[in-house]
CSV table of C-alpha atoms in Angstrom, one decimal:
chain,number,residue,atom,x,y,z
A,988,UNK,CA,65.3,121.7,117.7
A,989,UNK,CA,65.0,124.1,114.5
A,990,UNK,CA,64.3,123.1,111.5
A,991,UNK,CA,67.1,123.4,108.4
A,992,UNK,CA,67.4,127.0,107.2
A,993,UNK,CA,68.1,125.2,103.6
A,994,UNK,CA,65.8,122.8,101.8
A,995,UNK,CA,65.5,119.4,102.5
A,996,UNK,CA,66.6,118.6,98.5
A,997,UNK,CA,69.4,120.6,99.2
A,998,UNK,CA,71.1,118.9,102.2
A,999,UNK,CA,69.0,115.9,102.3
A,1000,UNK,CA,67.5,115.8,105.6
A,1001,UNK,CA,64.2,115.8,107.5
A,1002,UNK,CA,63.0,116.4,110.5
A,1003,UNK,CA,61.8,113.0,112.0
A,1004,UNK,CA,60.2,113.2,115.4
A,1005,UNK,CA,61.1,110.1,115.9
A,1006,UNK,CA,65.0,110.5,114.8
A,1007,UNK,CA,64.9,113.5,116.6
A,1008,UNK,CA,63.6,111.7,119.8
A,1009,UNK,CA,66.2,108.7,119.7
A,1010,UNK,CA,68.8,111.7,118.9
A,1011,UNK,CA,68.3,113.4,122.2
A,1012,UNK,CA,67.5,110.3,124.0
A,1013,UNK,CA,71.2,109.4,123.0
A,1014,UNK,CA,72.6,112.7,124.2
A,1015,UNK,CA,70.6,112.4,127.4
A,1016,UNK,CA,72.8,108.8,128.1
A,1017,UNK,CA,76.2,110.7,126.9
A,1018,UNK,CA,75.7,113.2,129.8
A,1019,UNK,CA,74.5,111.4,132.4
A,1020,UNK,CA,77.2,108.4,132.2
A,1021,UNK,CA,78.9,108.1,135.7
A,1022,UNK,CA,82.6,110.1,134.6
A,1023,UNK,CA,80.5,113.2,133.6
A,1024,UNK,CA,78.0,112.7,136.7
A,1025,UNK,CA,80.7,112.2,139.2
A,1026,UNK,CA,82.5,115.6,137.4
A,1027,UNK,CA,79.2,117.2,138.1
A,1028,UNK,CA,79.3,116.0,141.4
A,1029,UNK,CA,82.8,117.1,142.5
A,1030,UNK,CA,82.9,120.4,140.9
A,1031,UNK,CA,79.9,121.7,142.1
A,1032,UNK,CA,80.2,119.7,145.8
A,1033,UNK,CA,76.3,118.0,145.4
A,1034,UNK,CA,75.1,115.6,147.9
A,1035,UNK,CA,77.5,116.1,150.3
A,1036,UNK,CA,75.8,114.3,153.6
A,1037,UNK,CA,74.6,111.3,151.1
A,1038,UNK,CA,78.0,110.9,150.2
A,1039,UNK,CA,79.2,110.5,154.2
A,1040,UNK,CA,76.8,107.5,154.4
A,1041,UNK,CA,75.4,105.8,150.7
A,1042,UNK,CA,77.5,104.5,148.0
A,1043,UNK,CA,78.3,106.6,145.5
A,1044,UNK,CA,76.4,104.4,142.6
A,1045,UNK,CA,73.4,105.3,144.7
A,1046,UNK,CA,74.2,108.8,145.0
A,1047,UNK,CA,74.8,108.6,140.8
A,1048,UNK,CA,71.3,107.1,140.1
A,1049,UNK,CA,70.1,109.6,142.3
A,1050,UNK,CA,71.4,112.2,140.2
A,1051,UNK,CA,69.9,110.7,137.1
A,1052,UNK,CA,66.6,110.6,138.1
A,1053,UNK,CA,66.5,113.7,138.8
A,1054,UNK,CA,67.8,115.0,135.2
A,1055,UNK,CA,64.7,114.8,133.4
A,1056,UNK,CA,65.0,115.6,129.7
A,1057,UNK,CA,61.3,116.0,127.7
A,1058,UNK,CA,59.9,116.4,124.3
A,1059,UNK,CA,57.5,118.5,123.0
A,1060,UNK,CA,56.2,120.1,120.1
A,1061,UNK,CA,56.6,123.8,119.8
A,1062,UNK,CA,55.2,124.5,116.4
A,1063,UNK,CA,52.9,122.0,114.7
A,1064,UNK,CA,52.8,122.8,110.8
A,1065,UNK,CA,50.1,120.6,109.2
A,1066,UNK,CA,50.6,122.0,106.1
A,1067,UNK,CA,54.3,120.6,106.4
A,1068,UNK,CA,55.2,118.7,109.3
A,1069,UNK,CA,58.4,118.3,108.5
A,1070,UNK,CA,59.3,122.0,109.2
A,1071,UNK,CA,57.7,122.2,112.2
A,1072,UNK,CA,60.1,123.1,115.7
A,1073,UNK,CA,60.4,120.5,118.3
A,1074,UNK,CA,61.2,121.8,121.9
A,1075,UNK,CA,62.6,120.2,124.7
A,1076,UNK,CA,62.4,120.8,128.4
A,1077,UNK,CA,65.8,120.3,130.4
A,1078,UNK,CA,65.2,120.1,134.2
A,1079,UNK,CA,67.5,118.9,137.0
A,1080,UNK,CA,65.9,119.0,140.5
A,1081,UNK,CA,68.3,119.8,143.9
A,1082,UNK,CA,67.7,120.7,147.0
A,1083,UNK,CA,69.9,123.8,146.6
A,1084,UNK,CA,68.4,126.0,143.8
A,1085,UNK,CA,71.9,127.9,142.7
A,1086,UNK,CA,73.6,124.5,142.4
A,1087,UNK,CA,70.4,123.1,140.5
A,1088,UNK,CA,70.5,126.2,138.2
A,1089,UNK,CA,74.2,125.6,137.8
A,1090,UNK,CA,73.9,122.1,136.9
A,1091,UNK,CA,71.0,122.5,134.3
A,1092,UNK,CA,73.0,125.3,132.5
A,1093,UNK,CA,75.9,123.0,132.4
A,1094,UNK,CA,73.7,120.1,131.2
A,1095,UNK,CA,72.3,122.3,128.9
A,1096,UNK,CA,75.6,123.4,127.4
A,1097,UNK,CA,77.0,119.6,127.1
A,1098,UNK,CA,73.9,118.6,125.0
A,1099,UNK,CA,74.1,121.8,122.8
A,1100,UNK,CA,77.8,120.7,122.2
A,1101,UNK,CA,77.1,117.6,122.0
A,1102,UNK,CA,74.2,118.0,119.2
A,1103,UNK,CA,76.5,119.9,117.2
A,1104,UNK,CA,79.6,117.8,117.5
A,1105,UNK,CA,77.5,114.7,116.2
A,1106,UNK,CA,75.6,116.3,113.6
A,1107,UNK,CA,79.2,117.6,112.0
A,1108,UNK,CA,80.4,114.4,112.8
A,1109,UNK,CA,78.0,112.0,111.3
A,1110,UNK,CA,78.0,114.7,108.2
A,1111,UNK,CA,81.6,114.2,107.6
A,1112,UNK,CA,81.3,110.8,108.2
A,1113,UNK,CA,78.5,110.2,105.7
A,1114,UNK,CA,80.6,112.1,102.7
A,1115,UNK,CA,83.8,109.9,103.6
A,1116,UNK,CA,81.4,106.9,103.2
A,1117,UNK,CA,79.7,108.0,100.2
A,1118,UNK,CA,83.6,108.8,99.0
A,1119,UNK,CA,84.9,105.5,99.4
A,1120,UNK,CA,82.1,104.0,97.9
A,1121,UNK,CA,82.3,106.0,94.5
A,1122,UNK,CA,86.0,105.2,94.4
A,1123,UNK,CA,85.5,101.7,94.7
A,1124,UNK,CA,82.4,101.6,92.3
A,1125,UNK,CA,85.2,103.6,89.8
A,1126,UNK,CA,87.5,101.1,90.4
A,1127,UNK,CA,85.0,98.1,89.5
A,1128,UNK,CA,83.9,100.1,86.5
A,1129,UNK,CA,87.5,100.6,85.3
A,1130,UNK,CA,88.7,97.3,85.7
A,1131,UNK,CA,85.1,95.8,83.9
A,1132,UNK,CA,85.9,97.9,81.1
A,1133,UNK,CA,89.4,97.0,80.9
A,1134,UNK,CA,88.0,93.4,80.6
A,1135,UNK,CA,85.6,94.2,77.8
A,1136,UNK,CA,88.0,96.4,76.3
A,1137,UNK,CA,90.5,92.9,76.1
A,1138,UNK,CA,87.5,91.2,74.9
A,1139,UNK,CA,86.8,93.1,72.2
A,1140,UNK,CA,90.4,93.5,70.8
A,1141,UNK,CA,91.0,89.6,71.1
A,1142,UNK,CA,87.6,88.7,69.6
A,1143,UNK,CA,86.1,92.1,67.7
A,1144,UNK,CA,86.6,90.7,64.4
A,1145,UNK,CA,85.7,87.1,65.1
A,1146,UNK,CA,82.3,88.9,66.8
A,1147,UNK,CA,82.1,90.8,63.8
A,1148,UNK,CA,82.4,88.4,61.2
A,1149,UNK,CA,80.5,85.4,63.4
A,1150,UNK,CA,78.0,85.0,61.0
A,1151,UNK,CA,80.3,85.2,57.5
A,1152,UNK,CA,81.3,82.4,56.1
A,1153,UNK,CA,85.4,81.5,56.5
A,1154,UNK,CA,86.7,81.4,52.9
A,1155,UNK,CA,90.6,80.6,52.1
A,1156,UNK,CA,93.1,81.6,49.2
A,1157,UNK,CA,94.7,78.4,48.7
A,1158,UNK,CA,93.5,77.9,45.4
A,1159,UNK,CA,95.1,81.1,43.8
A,1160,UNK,CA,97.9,79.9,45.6
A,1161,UNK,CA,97.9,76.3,44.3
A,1162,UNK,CA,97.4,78.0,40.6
A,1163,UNK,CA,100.1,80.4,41.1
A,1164,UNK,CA,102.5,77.9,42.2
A,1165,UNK,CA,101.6,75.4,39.2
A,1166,UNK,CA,102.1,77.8,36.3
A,1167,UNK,CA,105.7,78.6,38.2
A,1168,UNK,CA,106.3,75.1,38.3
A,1169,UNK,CA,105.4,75.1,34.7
A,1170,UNK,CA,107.8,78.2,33.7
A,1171,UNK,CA,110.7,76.3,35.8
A,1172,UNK,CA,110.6,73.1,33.9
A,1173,UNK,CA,110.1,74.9,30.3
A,1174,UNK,CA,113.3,77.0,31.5
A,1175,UNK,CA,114.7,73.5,32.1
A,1176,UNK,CA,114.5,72.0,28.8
A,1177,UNK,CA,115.6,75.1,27.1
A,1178,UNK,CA,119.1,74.9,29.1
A,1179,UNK,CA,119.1,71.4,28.2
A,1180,UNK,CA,118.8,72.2,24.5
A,1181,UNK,CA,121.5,74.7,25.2
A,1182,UNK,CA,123.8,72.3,26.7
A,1183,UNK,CA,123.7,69.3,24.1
A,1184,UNK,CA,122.6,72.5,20.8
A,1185,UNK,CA,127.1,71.8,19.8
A,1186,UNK,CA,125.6,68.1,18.3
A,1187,UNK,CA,123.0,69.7,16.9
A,1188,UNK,CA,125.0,72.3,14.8
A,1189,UNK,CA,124.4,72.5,11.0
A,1190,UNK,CA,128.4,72.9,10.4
A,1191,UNK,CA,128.9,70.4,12.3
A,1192,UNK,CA,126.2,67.7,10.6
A,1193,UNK,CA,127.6,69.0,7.1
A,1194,UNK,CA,131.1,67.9,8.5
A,1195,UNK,CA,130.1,64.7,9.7
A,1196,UNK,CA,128.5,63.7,6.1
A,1197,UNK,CA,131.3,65.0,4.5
A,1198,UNK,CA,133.6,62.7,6.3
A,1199,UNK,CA,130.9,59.6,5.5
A,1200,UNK,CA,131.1,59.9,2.4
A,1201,UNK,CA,135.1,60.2,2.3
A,1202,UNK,CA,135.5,57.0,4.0
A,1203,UNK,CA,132.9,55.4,2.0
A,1204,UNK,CA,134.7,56.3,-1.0
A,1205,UNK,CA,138.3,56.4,0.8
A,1206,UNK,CA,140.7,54.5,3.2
A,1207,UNK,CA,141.9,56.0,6.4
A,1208,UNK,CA,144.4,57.4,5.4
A,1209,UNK,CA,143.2,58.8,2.0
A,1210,UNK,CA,143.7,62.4,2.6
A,1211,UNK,CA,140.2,63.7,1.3
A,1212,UNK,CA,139.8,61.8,4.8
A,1213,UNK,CA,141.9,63.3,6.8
A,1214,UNK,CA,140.8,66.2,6.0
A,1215,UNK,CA,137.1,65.5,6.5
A,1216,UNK,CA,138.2,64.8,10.3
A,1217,UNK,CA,139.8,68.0,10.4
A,1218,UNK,CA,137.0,70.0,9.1
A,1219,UNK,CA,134.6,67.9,11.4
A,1220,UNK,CA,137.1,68.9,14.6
A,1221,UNK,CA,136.8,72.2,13.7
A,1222,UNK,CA,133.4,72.6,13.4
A,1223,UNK,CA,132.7,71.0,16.4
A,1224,UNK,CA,135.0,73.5,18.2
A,1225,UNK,CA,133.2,76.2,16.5
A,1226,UNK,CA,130.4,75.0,17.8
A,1227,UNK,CA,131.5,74.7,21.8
A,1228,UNK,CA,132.4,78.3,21.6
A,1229,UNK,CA,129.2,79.2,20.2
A,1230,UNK,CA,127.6,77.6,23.2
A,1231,UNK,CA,129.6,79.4,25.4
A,1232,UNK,CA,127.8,82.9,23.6
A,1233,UNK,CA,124.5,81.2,24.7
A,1234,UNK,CA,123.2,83.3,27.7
A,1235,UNK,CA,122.9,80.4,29.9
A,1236,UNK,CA,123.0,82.6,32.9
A,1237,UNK,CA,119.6,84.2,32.5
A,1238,UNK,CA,117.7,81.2,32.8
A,1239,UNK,CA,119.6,80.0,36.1
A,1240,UNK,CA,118.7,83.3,37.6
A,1241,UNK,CA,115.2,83.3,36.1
A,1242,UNK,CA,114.6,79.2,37.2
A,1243,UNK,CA,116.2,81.2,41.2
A,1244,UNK,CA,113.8,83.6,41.2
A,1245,UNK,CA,110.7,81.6,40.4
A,1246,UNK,CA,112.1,79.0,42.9
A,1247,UNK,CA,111.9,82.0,45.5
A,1248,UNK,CA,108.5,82.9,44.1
A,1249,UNK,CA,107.2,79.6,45.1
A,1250,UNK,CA,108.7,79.5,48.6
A,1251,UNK,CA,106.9,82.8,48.9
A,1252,UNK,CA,103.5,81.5,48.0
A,1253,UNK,CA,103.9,78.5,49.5
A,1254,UNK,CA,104.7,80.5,53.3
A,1255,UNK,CA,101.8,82.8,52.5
A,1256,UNK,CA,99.6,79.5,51.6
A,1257,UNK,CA,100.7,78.4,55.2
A,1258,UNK,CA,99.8,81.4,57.0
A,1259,UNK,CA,96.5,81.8,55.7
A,1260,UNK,CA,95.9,78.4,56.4
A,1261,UNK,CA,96.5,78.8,59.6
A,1262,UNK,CA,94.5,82.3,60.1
A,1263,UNK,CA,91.4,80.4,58.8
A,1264,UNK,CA,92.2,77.5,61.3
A,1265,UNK,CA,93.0,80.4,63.8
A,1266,UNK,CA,89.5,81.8,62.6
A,1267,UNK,CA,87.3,79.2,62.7
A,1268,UNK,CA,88.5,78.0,66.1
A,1269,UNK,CA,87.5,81.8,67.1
A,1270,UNK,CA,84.4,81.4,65.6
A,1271,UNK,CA,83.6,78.4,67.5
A,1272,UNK,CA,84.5,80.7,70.7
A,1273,UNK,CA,81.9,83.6,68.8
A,1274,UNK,CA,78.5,82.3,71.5
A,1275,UNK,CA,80.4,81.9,74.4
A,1276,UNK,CA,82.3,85.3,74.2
A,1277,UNK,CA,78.9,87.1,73.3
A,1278,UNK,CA,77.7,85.9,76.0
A,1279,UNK,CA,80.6,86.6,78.6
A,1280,UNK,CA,80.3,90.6,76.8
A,1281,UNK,CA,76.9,90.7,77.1
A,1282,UNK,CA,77.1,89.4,80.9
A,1283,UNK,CA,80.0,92.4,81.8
A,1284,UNK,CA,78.5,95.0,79.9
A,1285,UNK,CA,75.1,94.6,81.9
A,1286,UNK,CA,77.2,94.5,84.8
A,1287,UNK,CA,78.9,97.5,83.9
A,1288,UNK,CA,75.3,99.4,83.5
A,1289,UNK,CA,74.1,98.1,86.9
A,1290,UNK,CA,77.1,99.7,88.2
A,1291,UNK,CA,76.9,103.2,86.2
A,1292,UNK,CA,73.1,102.9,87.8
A,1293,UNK,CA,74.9,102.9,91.3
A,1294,UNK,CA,77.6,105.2,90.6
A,1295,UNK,CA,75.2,107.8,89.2
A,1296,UNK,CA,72.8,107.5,92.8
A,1297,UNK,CA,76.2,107.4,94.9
A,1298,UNK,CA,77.2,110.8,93.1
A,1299,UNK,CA,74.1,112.4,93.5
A,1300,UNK,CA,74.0,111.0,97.2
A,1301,UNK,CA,77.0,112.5,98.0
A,1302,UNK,CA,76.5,115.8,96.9
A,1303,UNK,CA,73.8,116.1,98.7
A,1304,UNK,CA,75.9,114.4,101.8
A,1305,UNK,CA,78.9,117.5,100.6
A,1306,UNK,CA,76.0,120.0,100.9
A,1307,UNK,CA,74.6,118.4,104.4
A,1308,UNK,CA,78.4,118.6,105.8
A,1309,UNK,CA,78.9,122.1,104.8
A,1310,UNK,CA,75.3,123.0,106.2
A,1311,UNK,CA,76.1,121.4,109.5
A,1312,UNK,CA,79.6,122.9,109.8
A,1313,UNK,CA,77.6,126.2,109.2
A,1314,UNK,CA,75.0,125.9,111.6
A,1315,UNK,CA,72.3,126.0,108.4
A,1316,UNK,CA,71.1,122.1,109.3
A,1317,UNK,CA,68.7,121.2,112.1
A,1318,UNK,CA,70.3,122.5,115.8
A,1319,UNK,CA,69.5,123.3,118.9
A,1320,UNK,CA,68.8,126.3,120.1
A,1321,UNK,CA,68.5,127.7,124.0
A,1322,UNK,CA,65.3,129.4,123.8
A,1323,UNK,CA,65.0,130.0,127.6
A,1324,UNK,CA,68.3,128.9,129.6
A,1325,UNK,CA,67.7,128.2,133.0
A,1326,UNK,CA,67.3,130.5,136.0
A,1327,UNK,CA,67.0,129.9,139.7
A,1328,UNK,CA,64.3,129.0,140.9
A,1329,UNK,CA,62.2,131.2,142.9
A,1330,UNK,CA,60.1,128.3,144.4
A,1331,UNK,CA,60.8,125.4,145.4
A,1332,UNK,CA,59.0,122.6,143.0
A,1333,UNK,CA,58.4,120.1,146.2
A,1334,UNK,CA,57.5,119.6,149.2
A,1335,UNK,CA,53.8,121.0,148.2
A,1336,UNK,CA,52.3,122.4,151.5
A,1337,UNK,CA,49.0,122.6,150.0
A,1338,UNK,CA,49.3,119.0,149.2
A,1339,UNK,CA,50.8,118.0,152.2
A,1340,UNK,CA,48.2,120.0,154.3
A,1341,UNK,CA,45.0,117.8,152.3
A,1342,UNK,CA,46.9,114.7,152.6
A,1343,UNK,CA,47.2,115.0,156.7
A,1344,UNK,CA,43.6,116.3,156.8
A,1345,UNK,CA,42.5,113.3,154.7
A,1346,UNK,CA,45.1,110.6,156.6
A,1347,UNK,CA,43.9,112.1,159.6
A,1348,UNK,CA,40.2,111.1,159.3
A,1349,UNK,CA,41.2,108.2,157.6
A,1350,UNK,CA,43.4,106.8,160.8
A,1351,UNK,CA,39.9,108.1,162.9
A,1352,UNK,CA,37.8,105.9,160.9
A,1353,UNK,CA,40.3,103.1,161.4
A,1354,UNK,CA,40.2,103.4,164.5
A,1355,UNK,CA,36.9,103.5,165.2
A,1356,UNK,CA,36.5,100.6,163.8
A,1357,UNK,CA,38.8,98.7,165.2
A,1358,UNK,CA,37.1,99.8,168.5
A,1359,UNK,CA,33.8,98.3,167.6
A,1360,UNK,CA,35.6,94.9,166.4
A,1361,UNK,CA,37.3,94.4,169.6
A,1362,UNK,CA,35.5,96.1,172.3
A,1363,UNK,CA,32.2,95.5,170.8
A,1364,UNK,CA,30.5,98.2,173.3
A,1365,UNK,CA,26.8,98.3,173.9
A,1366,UNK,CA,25.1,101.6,172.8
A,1367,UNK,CA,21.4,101.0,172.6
A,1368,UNK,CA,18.4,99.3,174.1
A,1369,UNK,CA,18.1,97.2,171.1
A,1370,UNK,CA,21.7,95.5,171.2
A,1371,UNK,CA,20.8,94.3,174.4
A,1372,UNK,CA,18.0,93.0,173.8
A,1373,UNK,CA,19.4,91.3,170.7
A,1374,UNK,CA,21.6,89.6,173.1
A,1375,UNK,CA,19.5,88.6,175.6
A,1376,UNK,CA,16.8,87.7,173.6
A,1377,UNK,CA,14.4,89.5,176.0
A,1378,UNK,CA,12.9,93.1,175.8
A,1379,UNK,CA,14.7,95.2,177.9
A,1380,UNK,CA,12.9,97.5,180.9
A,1381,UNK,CA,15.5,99.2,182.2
A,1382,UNK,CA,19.3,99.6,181.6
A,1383,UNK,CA,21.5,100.1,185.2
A,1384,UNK,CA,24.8,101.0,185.0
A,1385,UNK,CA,27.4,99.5,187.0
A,1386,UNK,CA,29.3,101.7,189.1
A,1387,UNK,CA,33.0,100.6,190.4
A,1388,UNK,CA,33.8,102.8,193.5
A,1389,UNK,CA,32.0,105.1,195.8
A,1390,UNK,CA,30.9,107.2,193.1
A,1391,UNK,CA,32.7,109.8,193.2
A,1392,UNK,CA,33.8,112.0,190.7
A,1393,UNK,CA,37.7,111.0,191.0
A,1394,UNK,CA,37.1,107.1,190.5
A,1395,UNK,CA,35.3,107.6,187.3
A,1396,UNK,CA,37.7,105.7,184.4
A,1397,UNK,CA,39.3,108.5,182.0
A,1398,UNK,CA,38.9,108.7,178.1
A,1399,UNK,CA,42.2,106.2,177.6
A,1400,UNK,CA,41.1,103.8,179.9
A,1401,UNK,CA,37.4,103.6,178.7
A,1402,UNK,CA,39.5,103.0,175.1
A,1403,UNK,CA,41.8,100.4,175.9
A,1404,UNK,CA,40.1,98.7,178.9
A,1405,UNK,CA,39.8,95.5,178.6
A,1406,UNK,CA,38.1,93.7,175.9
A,1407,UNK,CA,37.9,90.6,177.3
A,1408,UNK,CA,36.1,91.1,180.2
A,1409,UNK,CA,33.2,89.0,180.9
A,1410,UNK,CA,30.0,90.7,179.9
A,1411,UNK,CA,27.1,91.0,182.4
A,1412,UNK,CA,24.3,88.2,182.3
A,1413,UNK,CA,21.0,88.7,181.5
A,1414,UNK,CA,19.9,88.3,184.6
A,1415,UNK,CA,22.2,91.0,185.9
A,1416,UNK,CA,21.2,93.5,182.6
A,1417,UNK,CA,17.7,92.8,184.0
């Protein structure tokens, strides 16, 4: 296992022992599952007389006991451990050494492949991760700033203005009206005036004195009369037409327009009412909106905070991919591929040889002493003694036979004669 060919800062990795460890450890259970064993197995005919007589899950474990896959560290850096090379020893063990050679080279191949196919894979699996992530962290921010974005155009001003005083126009209003009001009625007596100014007309008054004064001093029909009444009719119709000159029209249209001026007022008096009721309702609304804009927007930082750490992660994720597609990460490398064997690793005749030497004087010992627990022979003058309680003069052997050479007992029957027999008395040792 190499270390990366590009900084760690750039792609974002380490070497681990201990990742590395649980790494291989998980290739060594992707190759030696029972489909690629039993592959193995066929293709290169193993085990063929276990197969005529075991099961072939005890043929399988077998096999994966004798794949032995080993760490250890090539290139210790104490400077900087993390760049130091960690090797690993691949070994298969067969009675055949072509087949075993054959077998570790495949072995060797599958985790090589392996390696690399989960390094790209868990690269491109990280950046797809880290991907979806950032585009759902954008989506949270967009629709959080949406939010506060509605917030502030539905209650900027009120925020703005939460702590000024709400002050209304009605007042002008109210004034403005009035002095209309005012203008209306003075327009009201003057077309009054106009209306009734024909009684008020000097001819006429001089007319209607004149004809007093005839009918004080004359009948009815006195003609100084009569004509008083005529001159009085006359100026009285001199005086409707002179009305009729009087522009009444003006002051209609002026008394309209103020009319219209007041309605006018009077709606904008209404409105403003109600955008200082609107207002102050808002205002009562000012804490708990702070509040709910204070609580997004720090939302919206923590998630800025993770947005920024999810980009930088996954750049360095992009740059990790792109490394392990290239081969520029950590990989494995065949340093010495396997070769057949030109020994065979077991048996050990050297070993075997000591171990028969040693079982051999072993089983003698044993033996021996099984002899002197059941037999229990008499070798010395001493033993007898200690069993007779009596020194001993002489020992005399007891003969079976004629004595001759032929009826003598051999080795195996001296050995394994029998222990039971009944041992001489003293009186017979004496």
């Amino acid at each position: 296992m190499q270390s990366p060919s590009l900084p760690n800062d750039v792609i974002g990795t380490a070497s681990d022992a201990d990742l590395i460890n649980r790494r291989i450890e998980a290739l060594r259970q992707q190759i030696i599952t029972r489909p690629k064993l039993l592959a193995l197995i066929e293709t290169n005919d193993l085990y063929t007389s276990d197969r005529a007589r075991k099961p072939l899950s005890s043929i399988i474990d077998t096999m994966r006991g004798e794949i032995a896959l080993t760490s250890m560290d090539a290139d210790l850096n104490a400077a900087k451990p993390e760049d130091r090379t960690i090797a690993f020893r691949l070994s298969y063990r067969y009675s055949d050494p072509v087949k075993a050679q054959a077998i570790a080279q495949d072995l060797m191949e599958q985790i090589v492949e392996l390696n690399s196919t989960v390094d790209v894979a868990n690269a491109n699996q990280a950046v797809q991760f880290l991907t979806e992530q950032g585009n759902n962290l954008k989506r949270q921010i967009g629709a959080l700033e949406e939010q506060i974005a509605k917030l502030n155009l539905q209650y900027g001003g009120v925020l703005a203005r939460s702590n000024t005083p709400v002050t209304g126009g009605s007042v002008g209003y109210d004034m403005q009206i009035a002095d209309l009001m005012r203008q209306n009625q003075s327009l009201q007596l003057q077309k009054s005036d106009v209306a009734t100014s024909d009684q008020r007309d000097p001819a006429v008054a001089s007319a209607e004195t004149a004809l007093a004064a005839a009918r004080a001093q004359f009948s009815e029909d006195h003609p100084d009369v009569r004509l008083a009444k005529a001159r009085l009719e006359e100026a009285k119709r001199l005086a409707a037409q002179n009305i009729k000159k009087v522009p009444v029209n003006n002051i209609d249209e002026q008394i309209k327009f103020n009319n219209e001026q007041i309605g006018k007022l009077r709606a904008a008096k209404a409105q403003e009412m109600g955008a200082v009721s609107a207002t102050i309702s808002s205002q009562s609304k000012a804490p708990a909106v702070q509040q709910l804009t204070t609580q997004l927007q720090a939302k919206l930082d923590g998630l800025y905070k993770q947005f920024d750490a999810i980009s930088a992660r996954l750049m360095t994720a992009q740059a990790g991919s792109r490394a392990a597609n290239e081969q520029l990460g950590e990989r494995l490398v065949v340093v010495d591929p396997p070769v057949v064997p030109d020994k065979p690793a077991s048996p050990n005749r050297l070993l075997i040889f000591a171990g028969g030497v040693i079982g051999g004087g072993g089983l003698g010992v044993l033996l021996a002493l099984l002899v002197e627990m059941l037999l229990r022979p008499i070798r010395t003058p001493g033993r007898v003694a200690q069993i007779t309680g009596s020194p001993t003069l002489a020992l005399i052997p007891i003969i079976a036979g004629d004595g001759k050479a032929d009826d003598r007992p051999s080795f195996w029957q001296r050995v394994f004669r029998n222990p039971f027999r009944r041992r001489p008395k003293e009186e017979d040792a004496a």
